[in-house]
Amino acid sequence: MTVSVTVRAGRFKRLKIDFSDETFSQIQRLAKKYGFRTDEALKILLLGDFLDENVNEKGLEHLEARLEDLERELYELEGKWSPLKFKTYYLAMDNQNLAIQISAMIAQNKRLRERLGKPRPDYSKIESLIHYYLQFSGKT
Amino acid sequence: MFSGGKFELTVSLEEFKRIKRRAKDLGKNPELEMLEETLMALRYMYLKERTTELKKKLEEMQEHYRSLLEFKERAERDKEYLMGVRLELSRENRELEEEVGK
């Protein structure tokens, strides 16, 4: 038994090439083994577009293992990413609320000190922190 | 399995000419060994490219994760500091109010 491959180009060009069942199933097997469709492998064979890259099974297996490792690492990192982002967001929001409260308390502190004629302490460090968290919009 | 069947392949006119020139020998003497080497090489190239892409993506994510972690640690320290300041200001404002009230 044979498998008849019809090659078409344009509307009228046709060519028939017969392969034995065994050959055709070998082409299918090779295509599947290396992750290609049968028509892709067949086209390479028919065109003779061969590569001579000196790659062996061991090199391929090594690369596949490396890829699996990278995919696993990425998956694990993505798993840790969301809870951290969630936690950080709420932490920054807490700080924003604290900044709002402290800002009002500083204003009150300045007013009271002024009434009592007391010197005003240096609020610059806390004010810059307040400014930092008031600008926080959650885009981390 | 594709036994006794038909298979169709559409190619460009240029490719058709090239296949036609090779057609005589193709059915009788298929270069399966060379096909396997080629598929293996193409698979290798694909995996190499994919590995490079993933490595880059992983490095970017690790960097982003590190900076998020740093931000979280900073925010934790800041929260503690802000709570301390709030407590101190609350105490001081209460005392100042009492002083004003006297």
mmCIF file of C-alpha atoms in Angstrom, chain B residues 7-101:
data_model
loop_
_atom_site.group_PDB
_atom_site.id
_atom_site.type_symbol
_atom_site.label_atom_id
_atom_site.label_comp_id
_atom_site.label_asym_id
_atom_site.label_seq_id
_atom_site.Cartn_x
_atom_site.Cartn_y
_atom_site.Cartn_z
ATOM 1 C CA PHE B 7 -2.271 13.641 1.388
ATOM 2 C CA GLU B 8 -2.259 17.134 -0.052
ATOM 3 C CA LEU B 9 0.379 19.787 0.218
ATOM 4 C CA THR B 10 0.134 23.341 -1.093
ATOM 5 C CA VAL B 11 3.346 25.091 -2.020
ATOM 6 C CA SER B 12 4.453 28.199 -3.913
ATOM 7 C CA LEU B 13 5.268 28.018 -7.643
ATOM 8 C CA GLU B 14 8.962 28.324 -6.903
ATOM 9 C CA GLU B 15 8.803 25.475 -4.408
ATOM 10 C CA PHE B 16 6.774 23.418 -6.872
ATOM 11 C CA LYS B 17 9.561 23.706 -9.459
ATOM 12 C CA ARG B 18 12.126 22.586 -6.933
ATOM 13 C CA ILE B 19 10.008 19.615 -5.818
ATOM 14 C CA LYS B 20 9.387 18.604 -9.427
ATOM 15 C CA ARG B 21 13.108 18.424 -10.075
ATOM 16 C CA ARG B 22 13.531 16.098 -7.103
ATOM 17 C CA ALA B 23 10.284 14.131 -7.568
ATOM 18 C CA LYS B 24 11.715 11.106 -9.389
ATOM 19 C CA ASP B 25 13.887 9.946 -6.540
ATOM 20 C CA LEU B 26 11.738 11.086 -3.668
ATOM 21 C CA GLY B 27 9.313 8.175 -3.475
ATOM 22 C CA LYS B 28 11.986 5.542 -3.984
ATOM 23 C CA ASN B 29 14.770 6.940 -1.926
ATOM 24 C CA PRO B 30 13.434 9.249 0.770
ATOM 25 C CA GLU B 31 16.211 10.913 2.720
ATOM 26 C CA LEU B 32 14.707 10.112 6.101
ATOM 27 C CA GLU B 33 17.959 10.270 7.975
ATOM 28 C CA MET B 34 18.599 13.790 6.721
ATOM 29 C CA LEU B 35 14.999 14.710 7.506
ATOM 30 C CA GLU B 36 15.476 13.517 11.080
ATOM 31 C CA GLU B 37 18.711 15.484 11.456
ATOM 32 C CA THR B 38 16.983 18.576 10.098
ATOM 33 C CA LEU B 39 13.956 18.247 12.355
ATOM 34 C CA MET B 40 16.255 17.679 15.295
ATOM 35 C CA ALA B 41 18.287 20.783 14.378
ATOM 36 C CA LEU B 42 15.132 22.880 13.955
ATOM 37 C CA ARG B 43 13.788 21.641 17.290
ATOM 38 C CA TYR B 44 17.133 22.477 18.875
ATOM 39 C CA MET B 45 17.048 26.008 17.422
ATOM 40 C CA TYR B 46 13.486 26.501 18.643
ATOM 41 C CA LEU B 47 14.356 25.291 22.141
ATOM 42 C CA LYS B 48 17.466 27.466 22.208
ATOM 43 C CA GLU B 49 15.445 30.535 21.245
ATOM 44 C CA ARG B 50 12.696 29.696 23.751
ATOM 45 C CA THR B 51 15.284 29.130 26.482
ATOM 46 C CA THR B 52 16.878 32.520 25.783
ATOM 47 C CA GLU B 53 13.460 34.221 25.879
ATOM 48 C CA LEU B 54 12.465 32.517 29.131
ATOM 49 C CA LYS B 55 15.813 33.275 30.717
ATOM 50 C CA LYS B 56 15.370 36.955 29.885
ATOM 51 C CA LYS B 57 11.782 36.951 31.165
ATOM 52 C CA LEU B 58 12.833 35.188 34.369
ATOM 53 C CA GLU B 59 15.656 37.676 34.968
ATOM 54 C CA GLU B 60 13.268 40.603 34.449
ATOM 55 C CA MET B 61 10.719 39.067 36.818
ATOM 56 C CA GLN B 62 13.368 38.305 39.430
ATOM 57 C CA GLU B 63 14.520 41.918 39.271
ATOM 58 C CA HIS B 64 10.947 43.181 39.548
ATOM 59 C CA TYR B 65 10.270 40.753 42.417
ATOM 60 C CA ARG B 66 13.418 41.924 44.211
ATOM 61 C CA SER B 67 12.381 45.569 43.959
ATOM 62 C CA LEU B 68 8.859 44.738 45.162
ATOM 63 C CA LEU B 69 10.355 42.861 48.099
ATOM 64 C CA GLU B 70 12.613 45.834 48.893
ATOM 65 C CA PHE B 71 9.595 48.140 48.749
ATOM 66 C CA LYS B 72 7.669 45.840 51.093
ATOM 67 C CA GLU B 73 10.534 45.768 53.584
ATOM 68 C CA ARG B 74 10.828 49.557 53.409
ATOM 69 C CA ALA B 75 7.050 49.941 53.862
ATOM 70 C CA GLU B 76 7.171 47.668 56.935
ATOM 71 C CA ARG B 77 9.948 49.770 58.483
ATOM 72 C CA ASP B 78 8.105 52.976 57.579
ATOM 73 C CA LYS B 79 4.868 51.690 59.077
ATOM 74 C CA GLU B 80 6.577 51.025 62.361
ATOM 75 C CA TYR B 81 8.198 54.479 62.284
ATOM 76 C CA LEU B 82 4.917 56.225 61.335
ATOM 77 C CA MET B 83 3.061 54.467 64.142
ATOM 78 C CA GLY B 84 5.717 55.624 66.582
ATOM 79 C CA VAL B 85 5.455 59.199 65.318
ATOM 80 C CA ARG B 86 1.666 59.099 65.588
ATOM 81 C CA LEU B 87 1.876 57.878 69.181
ATOM 82 C CA GLU B 88 4.451 60.525 70.078
ATOM 83 C CA LEU B 89 2.495 63.360 68.404
ATOM 84 C CA SER B 90 -0.740 62.237 70.039
ATOM 85 C CA ARG B 91 0.886 62.295 73.455
ATOM 86 C CA GLU B 92 2.567 65.648 72.827
ATOM 87 C CA ASN B 93 -0.553 67.301 71.401
ATOM 88 C CA ARG B 94 -2.566 66.169 74.420
ATOM 89 C CA GLU B 95 -0.008 67.698 76.765
ATOM 90 C CA LEU B 96 0.124 70.922 74.723
ATOM 91 C CA GLU B 97 -3.675 71.160 74.776
ATOM 92 C CA GLU B 98 -3.654 70.761 78.526
ATOM 93 C CA GLU B 99 -1.031 73.492 78.751
ATOM 94 C CA VAL B 100 -3.105 75.796 76.550
ATOM 95 C CA GLY B 101 -6.176 75.086 78.715
#
